[in-house]
Amino acid sequence: MKIGILGAGQLGRMLALAGYPLDLDFVFLDPAVEACAAPLGEHLHAEYTDDTTLAKFCAACDLATYEFENVPAAVAEFVAARVPLYPPPQALSAGQDRLGEKRLFDRLNIPVPRYMPVAAREALDVAAKNVGLPAVLKTRRMGYDGKGQAVLRQDGDLDAAWQRLAGQPLILEAFVAFERELSCIAVRGRDGDMAFYPVVENVHRDGILRTSVPQHDDPLQALAQDYTRRVAEHLDYVGVIAFEFFVADGQLYANEIAPRVHNSGHWTIEGAEVSQFENHLRAIAGLPLGSTALRGHCVMFNLIGQPPDDNDMARVPGLHIHHYGKTPKPQRKVGHATLTAESAVQLVRRRALIEPLIR
Ligand code: AMP
């Protein structure tokens, strides 16, 4: 079976790496010349909106998926009209606009931080009064890794934030003084069967994910699963979905969903019975889902900018290195490393060996 993937970045690369043992082949469409999944399959090199290449892509695969959430709606419709596309196009559009996404959470009775759309400078004053400060002004579309965001701490910050972000639809969200950030990675099969990985505690710096630790028996596991199931069932979802939450006062507040395999699920390659990548492929190919159970204790570190020397990393027992074949640039994710251990105590000891090496 040949799987078409829109996008050929590191997520496409890890999907292909998980797919070869299942006898799956891959074709990628990505405008980037040095797309890092390209060595793992056929690479169609064109803009997503190039209908001729898009038609070639559809003709080359049995079913299609995507590895980034900003696939234009028209592209998703073009593909879905020719081959099965999973997750379904309505899942893409649900996550593309932060306002629509928050309204969906409201409709599904999932708590969200206070928010208001902002279409004009005066509306920002009104929103700041209603939502309250501190707050975060965000672009409704195309933001990722903290890009397109400005934190407003006092009234004097509004002008500068407006000048930086105006010109596109915006949303103001209350700043959540969270205790923790959690994500729930789940997978839903074509038959509606669902499986959930243990919730993951994530640490971000400068809006970029730094570490992810799957939790053992987290008190919020059942609630996170319940919220994720509501969204997945509502969207008639197929594949892996990630739901990011803030935890404040011991409660979950929805941040955002990603209709794809997720950075906070990379630990599943070594840390779970079946990885998020294999489970995504199983789901879209119509195979039974694999076990999401933990194999032990682990932590995932993103490698951002210039990674540590392999000679140093490879000395750390239990460390699994993943390079993405990308040229290092400041603030760019070029790989990740997952540290595994048999016990929580052993994990703490091993972390002390790797943490001084990682920025
Ligand atoms: P996002 O792209 O919306 O997921 O934001 C990236 C990161 O910025 C989040 O994971 C948080 O660490 C931080 N952040 C975003 N929105 C808020 C918020 N409303 N309150 C507090 N921190 C936030």
mmCIF file of C-alpha atoms and ligand atoms in Angstrom:
data_model
loop_
_atom_site.group_PDB
_atom_site.id
_atom_site.type_symbol
_atom_site.label_atom_id
_atom_site.label_comp_id
_atom_site.label_asym_id
_atom_site.label_seq_id
_atom_site.Cartn_x
_atom_site.Cartn_y
_atom_site.Cartn_z
ATOM 1 C CA MET A 1 0.000 0.000 0.000
ATOM 2 C CA LYS A 2 1.310 3.456 -0.856
ATOM 3 C CA ILE A 3 0.598 6.339 1.519
ATOM 4 C CA GLY A 4 0.692 9.920 0.252
ATOM 5 C CA ILE A 5 1.859 12.493 2.791
ATOM 6 C CA LEU A 6 1.337 16.236 2.325
ATOM 7 C CA GLY A 7 4.516 17.654 3.810
ATOM 8 C CA ALA A 8 7.908 15.991 4.039
ATOM 9 C CA GLY A 9 9.319 17.345 7.288
ATOM 10 C CA GLN A 10 10.423 15.374 10.324
ATOM 11 C CA LEU A 11 6.918 14.082 11.064
ATOM 12 C CA GLY A 12 6.671 12.636 7.554
ATOM 13 C CA ARG A 13 10.119 11.165 8.004
ATOM 14 C CA MET A 14 9.172 9.428 11.268
ATOM 15 C CA LEU A 15 5.894 8.205 9.749
ATOM 16 C CA ALA A 16 7.837 6.582 6.909
ATOM 17 C CA LEU A 17 10.361 5.061 9.311
ATOM 18 C CA ALA A 18 7.442 3.473 11.198
ATOM 19 C CA GLY A 19 5.720 2.416 7.985
ATOM 20 C CA TYR A 20 8.408 0.382 6.239
ATOM 21 C CA PRO A 21 8.164 -2.581 8.645
ATOM 22 C CA LEU A 22 4.419 -2.644 7.855
ATOM 23 C CA ASP A 23 5.278 -2.913 4.154
ATOM 24 C CA LEU A 24 3.968 0.578 3.406
ATOM 25 C CA ASP A 25 5.523 2.846 0.770
ATOM 26 C CA PHE A 26 5.424 6.619 0.694
ATOM 27 C CA VAL A 27 5.065 9.528 -1.672
ATOM 28 C CA PHE A 28 5.549 13.056 -0.315
ATOM 29 C CA LEU A 29 4.490 16.417 -1.670
ATOM 30 C CA ASP A 30 6.519 19.334 -0.317
ATOM 31 C CA PRO A 31 7.752 22.576 -1.912
ATOM 32 C CA ALA A 32 10.992 22.532 0.133
ATOM 33 C CA VAL A 33 14.025 21.393 -1.856
ATOM 34 C CA GLU A 34 15.704 19.873 1.186
ATOM 35 C CA ALA A 35 12.599 18.290 2.715
ATOM 36 C CA CYS A 36 13.932 15.938 5.363
ATOM 37 C CA ALA A 37 11.545 13.026 4.627
ATOM 38 C CA ALA A 38 12.471 13.051 0.932
ATOM 39 C CA PRO A 39 15.142 10.308 1.194
ATOM 40 C CA LEU A 40 12.458 7.953 2.558
ATOM 41 C CA GLY A 41 10.131 7.927 -0.434
ATOM 42 C CA GLU A 42 9.210 9.554 -3.706
ATOM 43 C CA HIS A 43 9.334 13.338 -3.354
ATOM 44 C CA LEU A 44 7.074 15.455 -5.559
ATOM 45 C CA HIS A 45 8.578 18.864 -5.365
ATOM 46 C CA ALA A 46 5.946 21.571 -5.962
ATOM 47 C CA GLU A 47 3.664 24.055 -4.229
ATOM 48 C CA TYR A 48 0.654 22.454 -2.542
ATOM 49 C CA THR A 49 -1.599 24.523 -4.775
ATOM 50 C CA ASP A 50 -0.059 23.143 -7.993
ATOM 51 C CA ASP A 51 -3.021 21.080 -9.276
ATOM 52 C CA THR A 52 -0.979 19.123 -11.832
ATOM 53 C CA THR A 53 1.420 17.818 -9.196
ATOM 54 C CA LEU A 54 -1.416 17.361 -6.716
ATOM 55 C CA ALA A 55 -3.202 15.152 -9.267
ATOM 56 C CA LYS A 56 0.041 13.171 -9.738
ATOM 57 C CA PHE A 57 0.312 12.801 -5.956
ATOM 58 C CA CYS A 58 -3.252 11.436 -5.756
ATOM 59 C CA ALA A 59 -2.650 9.046 -8.657
ATOM 60 C CA ALA A 60 0.511 7.738 -6.956
ATOM 61 C CA CYS A 61 -1.071 6.792 -3.598
ATOM 62 C CA ASP A 62 -3.844 4.580 -2.238
ATOM 63 C CA LEU A 63 -4.696 6.973 0.561
ATOM 64 C CA ALA A 64 -3.379 10.265 1.835
ATOM 65 C CA THR A 65 -2.586 12.005 5.093
ATOM 66 C CA TYR A 66 -0.700 15.160 6.097
ATOM 67 C CA GLU A 67 1.975 16.088 8.587
ATOM 68 C CA PHE A 68 1.151 19.769 9.107
ATOM 69 C CA GLU A 69 -2.122 21.444 9.978
ATOM 70 C CA ASN A 70 -1.948 24.394 7.621
ATOM 71 C CA VAL A 71 -2.828 22.396 4.520
ATOM 72 C CA PRO A 72 -5.077 24.834 2.590
ATOM 73 C CA ALA A 73 -8.759 23.780 2.630
ATOM 74 C CA ALA A 74 -8.906 23.717 -1.186
ATOM 75 C CA VAL A 75 -5.939 21.317 -1.295
ATOM 76 C CA ALA A 76 -7.577 18.985 1.232
ATOM 77 C CA GLU A 77 -10.796 19.006 -0.814
ATOM 78 C CA PHE A 78 -8.899 18.333 -4.053
ATOM 79 C CA VAL A 79 -7.162 15.326 -2.498
ATOM 80 C CA ALA A 80 -10.235 14.017 -0.637
ATOM 81 C CA ALA A 81 -12.197 14.022 -3.915
ATOM 82 C CA ARG A 82 -9.658 11.584 -5.426
ATOM 83 C CA VAL A 83 -8.315 9.369 -2.609
ATOM 84 C CA PRO A 84 -9.358 8.741 1.007
ATOM 85 C CA LEU A 85 -7.811 11.542 3.120
ATOM 86 C CA TYR A 86 -7.289 10.976 6.853
ATOM 87 C CA PRO A 87 -7.767 12.779 9.212
ATOM 88 C CA PRO A 88 -10.871 14.087 7.388
ATOM 89 C CA PRO A 89 -10.880 17.664 5.994
ATOM 90 C CA GLN A 90 -13.251 18.895 8.748
ATOM 91 C CA ALA A 91 -10.513 18.063 11.307
ATOM 92 C CA LEU A 92 -8.085 20.275 9.436
ATOM 93 C CA SER A 93 -10.386 23.258 9.310
ATOM 94 C CA ALA A 94 -11.325 22.802 12.997
ATOM 95 C CA GLY A 95 -7.718 23.346 14.066
ATOM 96 C CA GLN A 96 -6.720 26.049 11.576
ATOM 97 C CA ASP A 97 -8.537 28.978 13.151
ATOM 98 C CA ARG A 98 -7.987 29.537 16.871
ATOM 99 C CA LEU A 99 -11.375 31.262 17.176
ATOM 100 C CA GLY A 100 -13.340 28.447 15.524
ATOM 101 C CA GLU A 101 -11.372 25.951 17.593
ATOM 102 C CA LYS A 102 -12.265 27.685 20.874
ATOM 103 C CA ARG A 103 -15.933 27.913 19.858
ATOM 104 C CA LEU A 104 -15.864 24.179 19.133
ATOM 105 C CA PHE A 105 -14.464 23.508 22.627
ATOM 106 C CA ASP A 106 -17.241 25.707 24.079
ATOM 107 C CA ARG A 107 -19.888 23.746 22.177
ATOM 108 C CA LEU A 108 -18.436 20.478 23.468
ATOM 109 C CA ASN A 109 -18.414 21.811 27.066
ATOM 110 C CA ILE A 110 -14.636 21.700 27.315
ATOM 111 C CA PRO A 111 -13.319 24.561 29.496
ATOM 112 C CA VAL A 112 -11.185 27.178 27.691
ATOM 113 C CA PRO A 113 -9.380 30.312 28.928
ATOM 114 C CA ARG A 114 -11.494 33.472 28.392
ATOM 115 C CA TYR A 115 -11.107 34.772 24.835
ATOM 116 C CA MET A 116 -12.412 37.386 22.391
ATOM 117 C CA PRO A 117 -11.849 37.917 18.668
ATOM 118 C CA VAL A 118 -10.047 41.183 17.835
ATOM 119 C CA ALA A 119 -10.638 42.819 14.458
ATOM 120 C CA ALA A 120 -9.637 46.452 15.112
ATOM 121 C CA ARG A 121 -7.449 48.503 17.473
ATOM 122 C CA GLU A 122 -10.476 49.716 19.507
ATOM 123 C CA ALA A 123 -11.675 46.106 19.775
ATOM 124 C CA LEU A 124 -8.369 45.253 21.445
ATOM 125 C CA ASP A 125 -9.148 47.740 24.247
ATOM 126 C CA VAL A 126 -12.585 46.167 24.709
ATOM 127 C CA ALA A 127 -11.148 42.656 24.636
ATOM 128 C CA ALA A 128 -8.416 43.555 27.151
ATOM 129 C CA LYS A 129 -11.143 44.836 29.537
ATOM 130 C CA ASN A 130 -13.344 41.762 29.095
ATOM 131 C CA VAL A 131 -10.648 39.109 29.077
ATOM 132 C CA GLY A 132 -8.478 40.917 31.637
ATOM 133 C CA LEU A 133 -4.677 41.285 31.737
ATOM 134 C CA PRO A 134 -2.310 39.542 31.545
ATOM 135 C CA ALA A 135 -3.456 38.115 28.220
ATOM 136 C CA VAL A 136 -1.971 36.730 25.025
ATOM 137 C CA LEU A 137 -2.736 38.299 21.645
ATOM 138 C CA LYS A 138 -2.445 35.653 18.916
ATOM 139 C CA THR A 139 -2.949 35.447 15.194
ATOM 140 C CA ARG A 140 -5.996 33.260 14.550
ATOM 141 C CA ARG A 141 -4.199 31.387 11.780
ATOM 142 C CA MET A 142 -0.731 30.043 10.948
ATOM 143 C CA GLY A 143 0.840 30.488 14.401
ATOM 144 C CA TYR A 144 3.124 27.749 15.678
ATOM 145 C CA ASP A 145 5.961 27.400 18.193
ATOM 146 C CA GLY A 146 4.898 30.658 19.857
ATOM 147 C CA LYS A 147 5.119 32.616 16.574
ATOM 148 C CA GLY A 148 2.449 35.251 15.980
ATOM 149 C CA GLN A 149 1.904 35.857 19.708
ATOM 150 C CA ALA A 150 2.392 38.768 22.092
ATOM 151 C CA VAL A 151 1.917 38.734 25.855
ATOM 152 C CA LEU A 152 0.093 41.804 27.188
ATOM 153 C CA ARG A 153 0.907 42.504 30.823
ATOM 154 C CA GLN A 154 -0.320 46.105 31.133
ATOM 155 C CA ASP A 155 -2.370 48.624 29.113
ATOM 156 C CA GLY A 156 0.870 50.159 27.798
ATOM 157 C CA ASP A 157 1.668 46.904 25.928
ATOM 158 C CA LEU A 158 -1.410 47.056 23.687
ATOM 159 C CA ASP A 159 -0.101 49.483 21.052
ATOM 160 C CA ALA A 160 3.162 47.645 20.414
ATOM 161 C CA ALA A 161 1.410 44.257 20.243
ATOM 162 C CA TRP A 162 -1.176 45.683 17.848
ATOM 163 C CA GLN A 163 1.511 47.156 15.612
ATOM 164 C CA ARG A 164 3.350 43.856 15.491
ATOM 165 C CA LEU A 165 0.362 41.602 14.741
ATOM 166 C CA ALA A 166 -2.305 43.795 13.073
ATOM 167 C CA GLY A 167 -3.299 43.102 9.487
ATOM 168 C CA GLN A 168 -4.555 39.583 10.151
ATOM 169 C CA PRO A 169 -7.447 38.225 12.220
ATOM 170 C CA LEU A 170 -6.485 38.068 15.901
ATOM 171 C CA ILE A 171 -7.761 36.597 19.135
ATOM 172 C CA LEU A 172 -7.077 37.705 22.693
ATOM 173 C CA GLU A 173 -6.828 34.932 25.274
ATOM 174 C CA ALA A 174 -6.504 35.195 29.037
ATOM 175 C CA PHE A 175 -2.980 34.335 30.152
ATOM 176 C CA VAL A 176 -3.225 31.130 32.164
ATOM 177 C CA ALA A 177 -0.884 30.972 35.157
ATOM 178 C CA PHE A 178 -0.693 27.237 34.658
ATOM 179 C CA GLU A 179 0.755 24.699 37.065
ATOM 180 C CA ARG A 180 1.546 22.317 34.231
ATOM 181 C CA GLU A 181 1.001 21.870 30.513
ATOM 182 C CA LEU A 182 -0.357 18.477 29.478
ATOM 183 C CA SER A 183 -1.094 16.914 26.136
ATOM 184 C CA CYS A 184 -3.241 13.939 25.357
ATOM 185 C CA ILE A 185 -2.216 11.931 22.299
ATOM 186 C CA ALA A 186 -4.951 9.630 21.058
ATOM 187 C CA VAL A 187 -5.642 7.556 17.988
ATOM 188 C CA ARG A 188 -8.988 6.737 16.388
ATOM 189 C CA GLY A 189 -9.435 3.979 13.852
ATOM 190 C CA ARG A 190 -11.671 3.935 10.790
ATOM 191 C CA ASP A 191 -14.119 1.813 12.822
ATOM 192 C CA GLY A 192 -14.288 4.430 15.635
ATOM 193 C CA ASP A 193 -12.130 2.427 18.057
ATOM 194 C CA MET A 194 -9.958 4.727 20.207
ATOM 195 C CA ALA A 195 -6.752 4.319 22.196
ATOM 196 C CA PHE A 196 -5.055 6.907 24.414
ATOM 197 C CA TYR A 197 -1.434 7.283 25.422
ATOM 198 C CA PRO A 198 -0.702 8.316 29.004
ATOM 199 C CA VAL A 199 -0.939 12.114 29.231
ATOM 200 C CA VAL A 200 2.338 13.937 28.690
ATOM 201 C CA GLU A 201 3.727 16.800 30.752
ATOM 202 C CA ASN A 202 5.359 19.357 28.471
ATOM 203 C CA VAL A 203 7.782 22.184 29.187
ATOM 204 C CA HIS A 204 8.056 25.044 26.677
ATOM 205 C CA ARG A 205 10.604 27.838 26.544
ATOM 206 C CA ASP A 206 10.177 30.813 24.184
ATOM 207 C CA GLY A 207 7.006 29.104 22.907
ATOM 208 C CA ILE A 208 8.981 26.024 21.764
ATOM 209 C CA LEU A 209 8.560 22.574 23.280
ATOM 210 C CA ARG A 210 11.691 21.519 25.176
ATOM 211 C CA THR A 211 10.793 18.355 27.112
ATOM 212 C CA SER A 212 7.936 15.857 27.283
ATOM 213 C CA VAL A 213 7.433 13.304 30.052
ATOM 214 C CA PRO A 214 4.624 10.714 29.875
ATOM 215 C CA GLN A 215 2.870 10.506 33.220
ATOM 216 C CA HIS A 216 2.194 7.370 35.217
ATOM 217 C CA ASP A 217 -1.357 7.374 36.690
ATOM 218 C CA ASP A 218 -1.975 11.101 36.275
ATOM 219 C CA PRO A 219 -5.116 12.249 38.148
ATOM 220 C CA LEU A 220 -6.254 14.122 35.004
ATOM 221 C CA GLN A 221 -5.846 11.161 32.614
ATOM 222 C CA ALA A 222 -9.550 10.242 32.538
ATOM 223 C CA LEU A 223 -10.693 13.840 32.027
ATOM 224 C CA ALA A 224 -8.117 14.473 29.276
ATOM 225 C CA GLN A 225 -9.302 11.315 27.520
ATOM 226 C CA ASP A 226 -12.931 12.338 27.870
ATOM 227 C CA TYR A 227 -12.282 15.763 26.289
ATOM 228 C CA THR A 228 -10.155 14.266 23.517
ATOM 229 C CA ARG A 229 -12.805 11.659 22.755
ATOM 230 C CA ARG A 230 -15.491 14.385 22.509
ATOM 231 C CA VAL A 231 -13.473 16.258 19.885
ATOM 232 C CA ALA A 232 -12.421 13.141 17.938
ATOM 233 C CA GLU A 233 -15.961 11.763 17.782
ATOM 234 C CA HIS A 234 -17.412 15.136 16.835
ATOM 235 C CA LEU A 235 -14.961 15.384 13.912
ATOM 236 C CA ASP A 236 -15.411 11.717 12.899
ATOM 237 C CA TYR A 237 -11.658 11.638 13.241
ATOM 238 C CA VAL A 238 -9.307 8.978 11.859
ATOM 239 C CA GLY A 239 -5.622 8.925 12.830
ATOM 240 C CA VAL A 240 -3.584 10.408 15.667
ATOM 241 C CA ILE A 241 -4.869 13.580 17.318
ATOM 242 C CA ALA A 242 -3.066 15.697 19.915
ATOM 243 C CA PHE A 243 -4.906 17.870 22.431
ATOM 244 C CA GLU A 244 -2.867 20.417 24.416
ATOM 245 C CA PHE A 245 -4.132 21.587 27.798
ATOM 246 C CA PHE A 246 -3.172 23.986 30.554
ATOM 247 C CA VAL A 247 -3.613 22.748 34.127
ATOM 248 C CA ALA A 248 -4.699 25.463 36.557
ATOM 249 C CA ASP A 249 -6.284 24.870 39.986
ATOM 250 C CA GLY A 250 -6.027 21.173 39.214
ATOM 251 C CA GLN A 251 -8.404 21.565 36.221
ATOM 252 C CA LEU A 252 -7.847 21.220 32.486
ATOM 253 C CA TYR A 253 -8.270 24.185 30.126
ATOM 254 C CA ALA A 254 -8.106 23.509 26.405
ATOM 255 C CA ASN A 255 -5.295 25.228 24.520
ATOM 256 C CA GLU A 256 -5.349 23.686 21.057
ATOM 257 C CA ILE A 257 -5.666 20.526 19.010
ATOM 258 C CA ALA A 258 -3.325 19.317 16.291
ATOM 259 C CA PRO A 259 -4.786 16.945 13.685
ATOM 260 C CA ARG A 260 -1.585 14.960 13.307
ATOM 261 C CA VAL A 261 1.193 13.134 15.056
ATOM 262 C CA HIS A 262 2.706 15.511 17.593
ATOM 263 C CA ASN A 263 6.079 16.532 18.979
ATOM 264 C CA SER A 264 4.909 15.678 22.509
ATOM 265 C CA GLY A 265 4.360 12.089 21.297
ATOM 266 C CA HIS A 266 7.869 11.411 19.956
ATOM 267 C CA TRP A 267 8.755 9.515 23.146
ATOM 268 C CA THR A 268 6.279 6.803 22.045
ATOM 269 C CA ILE A 269 8.886 5.450 19.569
ATOM 270 C CA GLU A 270 10.861 3.891 22.411
ATOM 271 C CA GLY A 271 8.596 4.580 25.384
ATOM 272 C CA ALA A 272 5.316 2.930 24.336
ATOM 273 C CA GLU A 273 4.356 -0.516 23.065
ATOM 274 C CA VAL A 274 3.366 0.943 19.672
ATOM 275 C CA SER A 275 4.459 4.433 18.602
ATOM 276 C CA GLN A 276 2.165 7.303 17.612
ATOM 277 C CA PHE A 277 3.610 7.030 14.088
ATOM 278 C CA GLU A 278 2.771 3.348 13.691
ATOM 279 C CA ASN A 279 -0.639 3.877 15.273
ATOM 280 C CA HIS A 280 -1.407 6.740 12.887
ATOM 281 C CA LEU A 281 -0.555 4.477 9.954
ATOM 282 C CA ARG A 282 -2.534 1.570 11.409
ATOM 283 C CA ALA A 283 -5.555 3.843 11.874
ATOM 284 C CA ILE A 284 -5.540 5.316 8.366
ATOM 285 C CA ALA A 285 -4.767 1.957 6.735
ATOM 286 C CA GLY A 286 -7.738 0.374 8.527
ATOM 287 C CA LEU A 287 -5.636 -1.959 10.698
ATOM 288 C CA PRO A 288 -6.411 -2.672 14.371
ATOM 289 C CA LEU A 289 -4.813 -0.119 16.717
ATOM 290 C CA GLY A 290 -1.723 -1.064 18.711
ATOM 291 C CA SER A 291 -1.204 -0.878 22.464
ATOM 292 C CA THR A 292 -0.532 2.602 23.848
ATOM 293 C CA ALA A 293 0.862 1.240 27.124
ATOM 294 C CA LEU A 294 4.134 2.541 28.567
ATOM 295 C CA ARG A 295 7.217 0.346 28.375
ATOM 296 C CA GLY A 296 8.888 2.084 31.316
ATOM 297 C CA HIS A 297 9.898 5.616 32.248
ATOM 298 C CA CYS A 298 11.147 8.182 29.767
ATOM 299 C CA VAL A 299 11.670 11.814 28.857
ATOM 300 C CA MET A 300 11.954 13.351 25.409
ATOM 301 C CA PHE A 301 14.282 16.316 24.776
ATOM 302 C CA ASN A 302 14.014 18.387 21.636
ATOM 303 C CA LEU A 303 17.332 19.205 20.003
ATOM 304 C CA ILE A 304 17.061 22.875 19.069
ATOM 305 C CA GLY A 305 19.742 24.768 17.147
ATOM 306 C CA GLN A 306 23.204 23.167 17.196
ATOM 307 C CA PRO A 307 22.730 19.695 18.779
ATOM 308 C CA PRO A 308 25.238 18.219 21.258
ATOM 309 C CA ASP A 309 27.988 15.999 19.897
ATOM 310 C CA ASP A 310 26.818 12.447 19.121
ATOM 311 C CA ASN A 311 29.857 11.064 20.938
ATOM 312 C CA ASP A 312 28.684 12.724 24.139
ATOM 313 C CA MET A 313 25.025 11.799 23.725
ATOM 314 C CA ALA A 314 25.710 8.191 22.755
ATOM 315 C CA ARG A 315 27.553 7.643 26.049
ATOM 316 C CA VAL A 316 24.387 8.232 28.065
ATOM 317 C CA PRO A 317 22.749 4.874 28.833
ATOM 318 C CA GLY A 318 19.158 4.646 27.593
ATOM 319 C CA LEU A 319 19.426 7.655 25.266
ATOM 320 C CA HIS A 320 17.933 7.239 21.774
ATOM 321 C CA ILE A 321 19.092 9.877 19.298
ATOM 322 C CA HIS A 322 16.945 11.056 16.388
ATOM 323 C CA HIS A 323 18.416 13.509 13.898
ATOM 324 C CA TYR A 324 16.086 14.919 11.241
ATOM 325 C CA GLY A 325 18.710 15.687 8.592
ATOM 326 C CA LYS A 326 18.143 19.442 8.956
ATOM 327 C CA THR A 327 20.728 22.212 8.930
ATOM 328 C CA PRO A 328 20.983 23.676 12.452
ATOM 329 C CA LYS A 329 19.682 27.242 12.858
ATOM 330 C CA PRO A 330 18.880 29.087 16.085
ATOM 331 C CA GLN A 331 15.452 28.072 17.437
ATOM 332 C CA ARG A 332 15.107 25.305 14.807
ATOM 333 C CA LYS A 333 14.174 21.773 15.872
ATOM 334 C CA VAL A 334 16.798 19.566 14.259
ATOM 335 C CA GLY A 335 16.152 16.374 16.198
ATOM 336 C CA HIS A 336 15.094 14.885 19.487
ATOM 337 C CA ALA A 337 16.447 12.396 21.974
ATOM 338 C CA THR A 338 14.423 10.096 24.187
ATOM 339 C CA LEU A 339 15.932 8.908 27.437
ATOM 340 C CA THR A 340 14.470 5.638 28.708
ATOM 341 C CA ALA A 341 14.822 4.014 32.124
ATOM 342 C CA GLU A 342 13.366 1.125 34.072
ATOM 343 C CA SER A 343 12.359 3.218 37.084
ATOM 344 C CA ALA A 344 11.670 6.817 38.049
ATOM 345 C CA VAL A 345 14.841 6.839 40.137
ATOM 346 C CA GLN A 346 16.982 5.563 37.272
ATOM 347 C CA LEU A 347 15.445 8.224 34.998
ATOM 348 C CA VAL A 348 16.457 10.997 37.412
ATOM 349 C CA ARG A 349 20.030 9.648 37.508
ATOM 350 C CA ARG A 350 20.257 9.384 33.738
ATOM 351 C CA ARG A 351 18.728 12.857 33.231
ATOM 352 C CA ALA A 352 21.581 14.316 35.233
ATOM 353 C CA LEU A 353 23.990 12.910 32.607
ATOM 354 C CA ILE A 354 22.225 14.379 29.562
ATOM 355 C CA GLU A 355 20.771 17.666 30.810
ATOM 356 C CA PRO A 356 24.088 19.572 30.953
ATOM 357 C CA LEU A 357 24.555 18.765 27.228
ATOM 358 C CA ILE A 358 21.157 20.063 26.098
ATOM 359 C CA ARG A 359 20.405 23.739 25.711
HETATM 360 P P1 AMP B 1 0.401 27.818 21.343
HETATM 361 O O1 AMP B 1 1.071 27.978 20.010
HETATM 362 O O2 AMP B 1 -0.883 28.546 21.449
HETATM 363 O O3 AMP B 1 0.287 26.391 21.784
HETATM 364 O O4 AMP B 1 1.396 28.502 22.406
HETATM 365 C C1 AMP B 1 2.707 28.032 22.643
HETATM 366 C C2 AMP B 1 3.023 28.084 24.137
HETATM 367 O O5 AMP B 1 2.888 29.433 24.630
HETATM 368 C C3 AMP B 1 2.061 27.265 24.991
HETATM 369 O O6 AMP B 1 2.386 25.904 25.015
HETATM 370 C C4 AMP B 1 2.247 27.961 26.338
HETATM 371 O O7 AMP B 1 3.457 27.564 26.965
HETATM 372 C C5 AMP B 1 2.337 29.426 25.947
HETATM 373 N N1 AMP B 1 0.952 29.996 25.930
HETATM 374 C C6 AMP B 1 0.144 30.089 24.854
HETATM 375 N N2 AMP B 1 -1.072 30.594 25.197
HETATM 376 C C7 AMP B 1 -1.029 30.827 26.516
HETATM 377 C C8 AMP B 1 -1.977 31.310 27.466
HETATM 378 N N3 AMP B 1 -3.213 31.705 27.100
HETATM 379 N N4 AMP B 1 -1.588 31.385 28.769
HETATM 380 C C9 AMP B 1 -0.333 31.011 29.155
HETATM 381 N N5 AMP B 1 0.601 30.542 28.309
HETATM 382 C C10 AMP B 1 0.269 30.439 26.996
#
